[in-house]
Short mmCIF file of C-alpha atoms in Angstrom, two decimals:
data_model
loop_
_atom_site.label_atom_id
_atom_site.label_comp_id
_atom_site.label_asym_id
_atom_site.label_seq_id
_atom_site.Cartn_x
_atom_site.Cartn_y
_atom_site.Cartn_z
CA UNK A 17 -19.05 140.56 53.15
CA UNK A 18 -22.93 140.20 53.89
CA UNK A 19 -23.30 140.15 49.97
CA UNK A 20 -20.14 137.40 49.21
CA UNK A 21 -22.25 135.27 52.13
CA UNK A 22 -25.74 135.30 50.37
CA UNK A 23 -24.10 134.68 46.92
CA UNK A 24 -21.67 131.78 48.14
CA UNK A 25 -25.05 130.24 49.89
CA UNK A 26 -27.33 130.64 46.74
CA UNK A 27 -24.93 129.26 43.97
CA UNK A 28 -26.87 126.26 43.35
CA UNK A 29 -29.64 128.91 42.68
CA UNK A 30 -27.63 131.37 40.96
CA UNK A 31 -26.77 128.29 38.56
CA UNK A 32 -30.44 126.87 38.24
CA UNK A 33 -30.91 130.48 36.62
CA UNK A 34 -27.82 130.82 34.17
CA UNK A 35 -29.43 127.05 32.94
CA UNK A 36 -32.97 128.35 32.71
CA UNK A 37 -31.71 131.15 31.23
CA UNK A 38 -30.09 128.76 28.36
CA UNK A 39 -32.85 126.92 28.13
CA UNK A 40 -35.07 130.31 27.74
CA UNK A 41 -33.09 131.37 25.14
CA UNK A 42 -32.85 128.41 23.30
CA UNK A 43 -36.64 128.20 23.22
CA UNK A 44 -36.88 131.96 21.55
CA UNK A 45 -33.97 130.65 19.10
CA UNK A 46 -35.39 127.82 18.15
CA UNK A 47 -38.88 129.47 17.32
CA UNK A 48 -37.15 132.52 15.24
CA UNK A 49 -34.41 130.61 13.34
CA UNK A 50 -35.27 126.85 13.07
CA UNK A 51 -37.21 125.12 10.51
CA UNK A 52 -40.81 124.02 11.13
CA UNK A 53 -40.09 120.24 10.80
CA UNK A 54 -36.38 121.06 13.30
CA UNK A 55 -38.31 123.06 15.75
CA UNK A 56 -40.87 120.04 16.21
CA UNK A 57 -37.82 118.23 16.57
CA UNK A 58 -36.39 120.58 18.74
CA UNK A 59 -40.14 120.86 21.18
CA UNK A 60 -39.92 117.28 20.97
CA UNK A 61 -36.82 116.61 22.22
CA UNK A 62 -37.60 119.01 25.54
CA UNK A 63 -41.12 116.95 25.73
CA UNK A 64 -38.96 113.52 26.09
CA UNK A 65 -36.34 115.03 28.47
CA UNK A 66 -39.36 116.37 30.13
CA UNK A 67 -41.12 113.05 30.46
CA UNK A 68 -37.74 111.12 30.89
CA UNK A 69 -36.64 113.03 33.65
CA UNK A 70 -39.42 112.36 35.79
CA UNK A 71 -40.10 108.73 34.98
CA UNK A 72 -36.19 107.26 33.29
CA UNK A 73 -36.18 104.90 37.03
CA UNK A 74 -39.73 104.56 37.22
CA UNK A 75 -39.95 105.79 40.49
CA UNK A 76 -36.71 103.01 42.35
CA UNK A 77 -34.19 106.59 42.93
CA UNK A 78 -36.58 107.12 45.06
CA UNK A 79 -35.84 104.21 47.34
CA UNK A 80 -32.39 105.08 46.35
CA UNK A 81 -33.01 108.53 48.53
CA UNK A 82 -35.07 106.88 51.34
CA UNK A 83 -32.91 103.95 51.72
CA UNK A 84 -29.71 105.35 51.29
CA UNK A 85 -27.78 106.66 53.96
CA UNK A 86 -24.70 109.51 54.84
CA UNK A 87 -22.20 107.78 57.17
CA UNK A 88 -18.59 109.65 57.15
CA UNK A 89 -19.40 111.71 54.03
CA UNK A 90 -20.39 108.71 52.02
CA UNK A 91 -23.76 107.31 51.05
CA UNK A 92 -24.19 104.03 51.86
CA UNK A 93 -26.84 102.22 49.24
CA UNK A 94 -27.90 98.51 48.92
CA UNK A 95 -26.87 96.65 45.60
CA UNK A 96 -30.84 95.65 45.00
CA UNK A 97 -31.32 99.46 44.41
CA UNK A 98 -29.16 99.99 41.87
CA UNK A 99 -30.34 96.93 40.14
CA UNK A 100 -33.89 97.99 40.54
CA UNK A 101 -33.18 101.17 38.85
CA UNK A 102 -30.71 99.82 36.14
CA UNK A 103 -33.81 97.24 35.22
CA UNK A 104 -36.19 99.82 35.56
CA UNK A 105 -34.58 102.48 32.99
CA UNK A 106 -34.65 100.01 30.69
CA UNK A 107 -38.16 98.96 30.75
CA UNK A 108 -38.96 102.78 30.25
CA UNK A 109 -36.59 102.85 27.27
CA UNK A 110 -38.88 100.07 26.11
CA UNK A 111 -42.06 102.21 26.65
CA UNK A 112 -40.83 105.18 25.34
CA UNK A 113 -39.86 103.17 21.74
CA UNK A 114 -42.72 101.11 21.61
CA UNK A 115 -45.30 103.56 23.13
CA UNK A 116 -44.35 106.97 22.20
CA UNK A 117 -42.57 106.23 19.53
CA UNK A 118 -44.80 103.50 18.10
CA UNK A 119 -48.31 105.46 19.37
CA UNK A 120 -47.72 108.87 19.75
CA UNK A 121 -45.50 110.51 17.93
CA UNK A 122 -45.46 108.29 15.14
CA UNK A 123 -43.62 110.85 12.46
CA UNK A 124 -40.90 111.62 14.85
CA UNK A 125 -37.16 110.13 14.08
CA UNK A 126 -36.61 107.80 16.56
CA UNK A 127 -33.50 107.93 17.97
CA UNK A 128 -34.12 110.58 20.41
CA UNK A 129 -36.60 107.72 21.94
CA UNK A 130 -33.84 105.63 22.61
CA UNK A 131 -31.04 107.74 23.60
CA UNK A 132 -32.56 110.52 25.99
CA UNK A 133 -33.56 108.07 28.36
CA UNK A 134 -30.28 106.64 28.79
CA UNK A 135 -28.86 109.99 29.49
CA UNK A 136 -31.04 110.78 31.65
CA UNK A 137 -31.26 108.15 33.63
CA UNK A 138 -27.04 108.89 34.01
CA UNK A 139 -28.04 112.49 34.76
CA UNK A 140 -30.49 111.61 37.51
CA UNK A 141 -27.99 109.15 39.02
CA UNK A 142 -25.46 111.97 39.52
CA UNK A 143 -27.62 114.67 40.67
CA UNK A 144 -29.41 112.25 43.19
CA UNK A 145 -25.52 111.34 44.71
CA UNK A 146 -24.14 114.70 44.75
CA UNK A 147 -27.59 116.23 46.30
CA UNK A 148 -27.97 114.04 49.22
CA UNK A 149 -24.16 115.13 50.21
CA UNK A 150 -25.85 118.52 49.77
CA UNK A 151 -22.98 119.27 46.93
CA UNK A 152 -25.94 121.66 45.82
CA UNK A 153 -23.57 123.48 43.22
CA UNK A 154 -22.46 120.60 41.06
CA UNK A 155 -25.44 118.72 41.23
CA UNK A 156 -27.56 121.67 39.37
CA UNK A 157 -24.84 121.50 36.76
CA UNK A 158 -24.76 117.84 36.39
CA UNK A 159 -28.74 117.91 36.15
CA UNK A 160 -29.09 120.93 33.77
CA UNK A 161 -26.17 120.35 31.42
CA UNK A 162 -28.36 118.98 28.79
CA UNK A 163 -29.74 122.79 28.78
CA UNK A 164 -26.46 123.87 27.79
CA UNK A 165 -25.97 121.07 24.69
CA UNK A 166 -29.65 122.42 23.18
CA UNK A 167 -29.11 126.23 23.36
CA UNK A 168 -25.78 125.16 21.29
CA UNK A 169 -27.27 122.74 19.02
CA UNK A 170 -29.73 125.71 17.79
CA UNK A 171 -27.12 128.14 17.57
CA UNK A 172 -24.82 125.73 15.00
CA UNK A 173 -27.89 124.73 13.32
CA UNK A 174 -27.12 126.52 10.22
CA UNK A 175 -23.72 124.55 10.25
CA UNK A 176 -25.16 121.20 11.21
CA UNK A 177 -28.84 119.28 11.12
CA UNK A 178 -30.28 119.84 13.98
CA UNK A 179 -31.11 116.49 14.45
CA UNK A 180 -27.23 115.42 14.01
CA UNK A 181 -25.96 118.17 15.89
CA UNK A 182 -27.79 117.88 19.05
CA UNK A 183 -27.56 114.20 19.26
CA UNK A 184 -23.31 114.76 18.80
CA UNK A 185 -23.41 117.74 21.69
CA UNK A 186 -26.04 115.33 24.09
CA UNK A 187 -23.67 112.73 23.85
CA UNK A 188 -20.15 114.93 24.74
CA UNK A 189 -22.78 116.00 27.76
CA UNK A 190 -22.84 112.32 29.11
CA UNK A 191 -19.64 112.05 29.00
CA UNK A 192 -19.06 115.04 30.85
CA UNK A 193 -21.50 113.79 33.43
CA UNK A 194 -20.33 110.43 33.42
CA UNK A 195 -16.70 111.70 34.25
CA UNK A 196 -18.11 113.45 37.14
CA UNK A 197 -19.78 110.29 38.42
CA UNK A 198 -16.33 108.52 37.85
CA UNK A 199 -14.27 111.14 39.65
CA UNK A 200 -16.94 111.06 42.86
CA UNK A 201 -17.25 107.01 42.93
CA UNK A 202 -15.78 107.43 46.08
CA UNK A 203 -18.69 108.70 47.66
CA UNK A 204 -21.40 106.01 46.50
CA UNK A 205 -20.64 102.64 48.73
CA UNK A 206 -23.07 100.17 47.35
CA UNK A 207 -23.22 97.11 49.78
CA UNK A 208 -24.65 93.87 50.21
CA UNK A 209 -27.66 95.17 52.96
CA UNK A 210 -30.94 93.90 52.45
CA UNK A 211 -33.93 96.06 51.95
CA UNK A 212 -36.64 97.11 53.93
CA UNK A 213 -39.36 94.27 53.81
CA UNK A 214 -41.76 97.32 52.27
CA UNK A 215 -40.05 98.05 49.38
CA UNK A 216 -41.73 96.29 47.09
CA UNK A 217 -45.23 98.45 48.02
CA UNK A 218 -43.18 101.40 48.42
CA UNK A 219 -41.72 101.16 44.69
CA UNK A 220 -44.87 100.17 43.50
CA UNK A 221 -46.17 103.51 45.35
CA UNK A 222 -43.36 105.42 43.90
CA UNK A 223 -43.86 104.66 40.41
CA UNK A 224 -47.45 105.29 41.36
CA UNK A 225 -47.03 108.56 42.10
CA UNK A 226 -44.19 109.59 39.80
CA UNK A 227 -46.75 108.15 36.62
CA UNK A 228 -49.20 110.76 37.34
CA UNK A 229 -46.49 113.21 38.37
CA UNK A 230 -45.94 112.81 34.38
CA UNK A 231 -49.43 112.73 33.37
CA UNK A 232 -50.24 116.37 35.12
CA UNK A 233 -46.94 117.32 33.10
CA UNK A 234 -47.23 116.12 30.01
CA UNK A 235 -50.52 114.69 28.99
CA UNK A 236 -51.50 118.33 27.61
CA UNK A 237 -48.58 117.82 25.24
CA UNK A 238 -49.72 114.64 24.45
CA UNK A 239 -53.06 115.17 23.40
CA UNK A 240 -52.02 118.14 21.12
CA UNK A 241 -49.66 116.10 19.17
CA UNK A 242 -52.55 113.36 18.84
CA UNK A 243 -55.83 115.53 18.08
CA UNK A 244 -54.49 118.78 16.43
CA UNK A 245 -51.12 119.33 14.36
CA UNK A 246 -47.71 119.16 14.51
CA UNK A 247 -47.74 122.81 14.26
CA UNK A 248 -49.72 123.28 17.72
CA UNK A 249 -47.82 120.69 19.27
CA UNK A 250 -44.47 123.23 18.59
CA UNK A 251 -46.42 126.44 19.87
CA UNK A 252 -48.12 125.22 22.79
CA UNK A 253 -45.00 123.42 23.86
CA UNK A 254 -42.70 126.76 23.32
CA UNK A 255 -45.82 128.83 24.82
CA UNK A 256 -45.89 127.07 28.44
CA UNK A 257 -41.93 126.74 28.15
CA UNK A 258 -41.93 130.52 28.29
CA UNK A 259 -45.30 130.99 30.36
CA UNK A 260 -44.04 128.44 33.16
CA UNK A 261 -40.61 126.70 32.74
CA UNK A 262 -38.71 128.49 34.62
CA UNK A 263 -41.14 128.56 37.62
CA UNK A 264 -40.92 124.66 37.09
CA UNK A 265 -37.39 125.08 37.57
CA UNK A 266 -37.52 127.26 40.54
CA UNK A 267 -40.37 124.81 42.16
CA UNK A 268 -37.74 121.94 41.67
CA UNK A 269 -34.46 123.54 43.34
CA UNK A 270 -37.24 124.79 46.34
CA UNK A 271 -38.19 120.18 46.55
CA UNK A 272 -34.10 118.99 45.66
CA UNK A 273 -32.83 121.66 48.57
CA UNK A 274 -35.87 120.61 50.83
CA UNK A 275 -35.10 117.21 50.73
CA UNK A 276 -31.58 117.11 51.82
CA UNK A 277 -32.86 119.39 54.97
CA UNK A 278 -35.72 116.88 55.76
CA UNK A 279 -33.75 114.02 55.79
CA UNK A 280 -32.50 115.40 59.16
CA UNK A 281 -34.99 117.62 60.48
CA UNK A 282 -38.86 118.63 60.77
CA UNK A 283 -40.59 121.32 62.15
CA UNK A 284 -44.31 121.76 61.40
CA UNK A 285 -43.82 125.81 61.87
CA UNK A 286 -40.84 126.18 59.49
CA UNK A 287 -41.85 123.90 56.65
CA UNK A 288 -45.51 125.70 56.77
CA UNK A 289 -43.81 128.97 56.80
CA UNK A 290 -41.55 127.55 53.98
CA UNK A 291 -44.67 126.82 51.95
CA UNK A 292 -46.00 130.27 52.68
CA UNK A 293 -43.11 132.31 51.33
CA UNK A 294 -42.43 130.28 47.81
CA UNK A 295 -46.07 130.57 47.28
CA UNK A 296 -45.97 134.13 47.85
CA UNK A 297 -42.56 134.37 45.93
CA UNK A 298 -43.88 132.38 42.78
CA UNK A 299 -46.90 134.74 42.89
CA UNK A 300 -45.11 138.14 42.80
CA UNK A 301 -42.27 136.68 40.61
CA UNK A 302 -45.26 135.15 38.15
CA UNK A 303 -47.05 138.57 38.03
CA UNK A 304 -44.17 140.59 36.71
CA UNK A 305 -42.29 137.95 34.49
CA UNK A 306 -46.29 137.05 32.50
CA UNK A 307 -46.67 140.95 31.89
CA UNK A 308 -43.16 141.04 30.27
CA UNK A 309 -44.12 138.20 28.10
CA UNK A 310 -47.16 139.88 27.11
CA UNK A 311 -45.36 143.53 26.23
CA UNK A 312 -42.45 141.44 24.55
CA UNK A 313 -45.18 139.10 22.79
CA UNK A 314 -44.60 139.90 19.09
CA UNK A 315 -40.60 140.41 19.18
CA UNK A 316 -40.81 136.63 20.54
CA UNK A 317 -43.11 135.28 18.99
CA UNK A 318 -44.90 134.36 22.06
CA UNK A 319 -48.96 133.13 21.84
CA UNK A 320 -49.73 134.51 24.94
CA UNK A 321 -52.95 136.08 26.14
CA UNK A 322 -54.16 137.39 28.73
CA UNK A 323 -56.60 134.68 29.37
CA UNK A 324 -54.42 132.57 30.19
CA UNK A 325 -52.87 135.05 33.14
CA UNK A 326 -55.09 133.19 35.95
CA UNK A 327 -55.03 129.45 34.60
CA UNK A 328 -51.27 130.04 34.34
CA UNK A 329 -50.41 131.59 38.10
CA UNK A 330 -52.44 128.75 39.45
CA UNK A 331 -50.20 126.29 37.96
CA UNK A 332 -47.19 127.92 39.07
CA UNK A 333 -48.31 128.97 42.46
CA UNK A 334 -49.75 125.28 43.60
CA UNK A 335 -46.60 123.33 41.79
CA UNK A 336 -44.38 125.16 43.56
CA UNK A 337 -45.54 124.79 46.72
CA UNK A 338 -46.13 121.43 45.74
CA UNK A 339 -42.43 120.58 45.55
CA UNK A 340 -42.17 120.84 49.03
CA UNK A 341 -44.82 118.72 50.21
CA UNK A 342 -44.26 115.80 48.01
CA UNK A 343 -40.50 116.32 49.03
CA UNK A 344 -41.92 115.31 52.96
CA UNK A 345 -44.47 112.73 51.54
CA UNK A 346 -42.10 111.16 49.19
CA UNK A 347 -39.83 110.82 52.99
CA UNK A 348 -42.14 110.04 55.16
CA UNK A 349 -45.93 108.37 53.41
CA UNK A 350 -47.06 105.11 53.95
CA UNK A 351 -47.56 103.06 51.06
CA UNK A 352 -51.41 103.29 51.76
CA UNK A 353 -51.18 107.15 51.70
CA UNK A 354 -49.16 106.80 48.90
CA UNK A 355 -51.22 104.83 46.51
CA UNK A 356 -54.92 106.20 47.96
CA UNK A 357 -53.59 109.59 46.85
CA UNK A 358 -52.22 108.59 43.74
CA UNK A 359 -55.54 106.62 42.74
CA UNK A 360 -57.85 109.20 43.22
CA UNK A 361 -55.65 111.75 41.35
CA UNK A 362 -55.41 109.73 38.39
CA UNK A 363 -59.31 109.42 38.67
CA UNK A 364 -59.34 113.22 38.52
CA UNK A 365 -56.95 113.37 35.68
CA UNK A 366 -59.26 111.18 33.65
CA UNK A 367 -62.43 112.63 34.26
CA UNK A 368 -61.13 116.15 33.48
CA UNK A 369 -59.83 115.23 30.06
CA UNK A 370 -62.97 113.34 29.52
CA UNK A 371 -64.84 116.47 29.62
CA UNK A 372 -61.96 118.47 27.87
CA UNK A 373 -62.25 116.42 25.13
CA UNK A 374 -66.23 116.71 24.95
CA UNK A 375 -65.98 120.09 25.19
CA UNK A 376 -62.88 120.35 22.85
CA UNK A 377 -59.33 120.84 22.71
CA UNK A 378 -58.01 124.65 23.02
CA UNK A 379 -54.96 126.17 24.93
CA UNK A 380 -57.01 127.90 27.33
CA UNK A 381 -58.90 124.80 28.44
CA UNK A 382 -55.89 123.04 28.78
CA UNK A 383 -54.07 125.52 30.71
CA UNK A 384 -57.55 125.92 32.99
CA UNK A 385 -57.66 121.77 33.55
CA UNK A 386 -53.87 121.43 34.66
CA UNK A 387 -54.38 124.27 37.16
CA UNK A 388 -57.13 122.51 38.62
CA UNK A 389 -54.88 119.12 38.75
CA UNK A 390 -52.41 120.67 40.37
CA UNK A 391 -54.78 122.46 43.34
CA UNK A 392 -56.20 119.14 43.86
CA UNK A 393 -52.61 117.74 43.74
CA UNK A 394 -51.82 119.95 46.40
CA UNK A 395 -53.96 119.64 48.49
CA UNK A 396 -54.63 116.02 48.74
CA UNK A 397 -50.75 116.07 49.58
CA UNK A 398 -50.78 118.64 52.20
CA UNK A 399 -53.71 116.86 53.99
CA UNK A 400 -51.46 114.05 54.33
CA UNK A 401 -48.27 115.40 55.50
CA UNK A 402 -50.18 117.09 58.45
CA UNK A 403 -50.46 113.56 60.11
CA UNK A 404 -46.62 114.07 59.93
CA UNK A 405 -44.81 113.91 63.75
CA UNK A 406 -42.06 116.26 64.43
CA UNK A 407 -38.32 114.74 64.22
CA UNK A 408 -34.56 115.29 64.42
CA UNK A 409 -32.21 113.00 64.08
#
């Protein structure tokens, strides 16, 4: 019985790892039977889902979860906030054409630009709805079907271009999720309230914060594809897919759970305590999953060294303790705290890449200057939230 209890109150967890699990495996299938021009596809495809899911609203779903409230089982959200985040997806659909299409990855076919962010703008929708009714289960799936459509898109690549094949299986996906929106439209009531007279700083804040959120995660990837090859874009991306992903994964069901629980209570004692165990957790969990990657190395094809042991447990260490404290500050931050902080880590960000790219471009470095980021990320958060007050509502 003890056993039936823990399972039935870690499914969402229990389903975060079947996903990563897909998406692990379709990173190891991808490298050992794709092409090298489908497995760039393939790396960047995960790179725009990557970048998408973080930034698709531009930072609004976040007033969708502050704003937004439970009242009989329903969540109650104001009209203006879905039109700020239908306007905002497609301003990023615009910037992900023009700008990483157009800049970046200037080779790449460019439908992927155009279509990703649509679905996962519809992805984060869903997941946001079903979360804050703490329908933990579903909302994983809705959020991490996409993981599902790739693993099967390399398997049938032999059958099908990948590039056909995973834009066909994306697409069944949405409509998958969509259908699951449909069938809980009873639980979204979007009314005619006005709101808050802040929300204009706070979005700006938001979006503020999200931006760099998606520089610490992506500008690595970014400068690869733009100083070296096409070739070390592919391996570095499938190298910290396998050295950190799934810790990435883990840090985010720690913040979507966390979030839910804040939104009615706060106790400086637990959440520190909280912080104190998934650190600990991602450190043990780290130690033992790098050293299998290392054994493993050569039947995966797998760049790893041991260099980058150290680099590599800082990163997943501070970002997933991280996910809780931005899941407070994200509740509770002024918009002063919120853009200070924001502003001096992109001011970090910059001046570490500077020097990266004086000293030159390598995976160690880069693995070395995100760890850094994401200390100072931490921290700068933490110090805030500790001006926090205790609550229950």
């Amino acid at each position: 019985m003890a056993l039936v209890k823990v399972i039935k109150g870690n499914l969402s967890l229990i389903a975060m790892i079947f996903f990563a699990g897909c998406f692990f495996l379709s990173s190891i299938f991808a490298k050992k039977i794709l092409s090298d021009e489908s497995f760039y596809q393939y790396n960047l495809l995960t790179t725009i889902f990557s970048m998408s899911f973080t930034f698709c609203f531009l930072g609004s779903e976040q007033l969708f979860l502050r704003f937004g409230s439970v009242t009989n089982g329903r969540y109650h959200v104001s009209i203006d906030t879905i039109k700020l985040m239908l306007t905002s997806n497609f301003i990023f659909i615009l910037v992900c054409y023009f700008f990483l299409k157009g800049i970046l990855f200037e080779d790449a076919n460019k439908l992927y630009f155009l279509l990703v962010p649509i679905y996962t703008a519809l992805f984060v929708l869903t997941y946001n709805l079903l979360r804050v009714q703490q329908k933990f289960l579903l909302s994983q799936a809705v959020n991490n079907l996409w993981k599902i459509t790739l693993l099967l898109a390399v398997l049938l690549w032999n059958l099908v271009d990948f590039y056909v094949v995973s834009h066909v299986l994306l697409a069944f996906g949405a409509l998958i999720v969509l259908l699951t929106l449909y069938l809980n439209r009873d639980s979204l009531v979007i009314d005619r309230s006005k709101q808050p007279k802040d929300w204009v700083q706070l979005f700006i804040g938001f979006s503020i914060s999200l931006f760099v959120l998606l520089l610490i995660n992506n500008i690595d990837r970014l400068m690869i594809e733009k100083l070296l090859s096409q070739d070390d874009f592919s391996n570095y991306v499938y190298l910290i897919t396998l050295l950190i992903m799934p810790f990435s994964i883990l840090s985010s069901y720690f913040g979507f759970k966390e979030v839910a629980f804040l939104k009615v209570k706060y106790n400086k004692k637990v959440f520190n305590n909280k912080i104190l165990k998934v650190a600990c957790l991602s450190c043990v969990t780290y130690f033992i999953w790098f050293f299998l990657l290392f054994i493993f190395r050569n039947l995966i094809d797998v760049p790893v060294e041991l260099g980058f042991f150290i680099p590599c447990l800082i990163i997943v260490v501070f970002k997933s303790s991280y996910s809780l404290v931005s899941s407070l500050f994200g509740l509770k931050a002024s918009y002063r705290q919120i853009l200070i902080t924001n502003l001096v880590t992109i001011l970090v960000i910059a001046a570490i890449f500077i020097l990266l790219m004086l000293f030159g471009v390598s995976y160690l470095y880069l693995l070395y200057a995100i760890s850094f980021i994401w200390v100072f990320r931490f921290s700068i958060y933490y110090m805030q939230i500790r001006k926090v007050s205790e609550y229950e509502v």
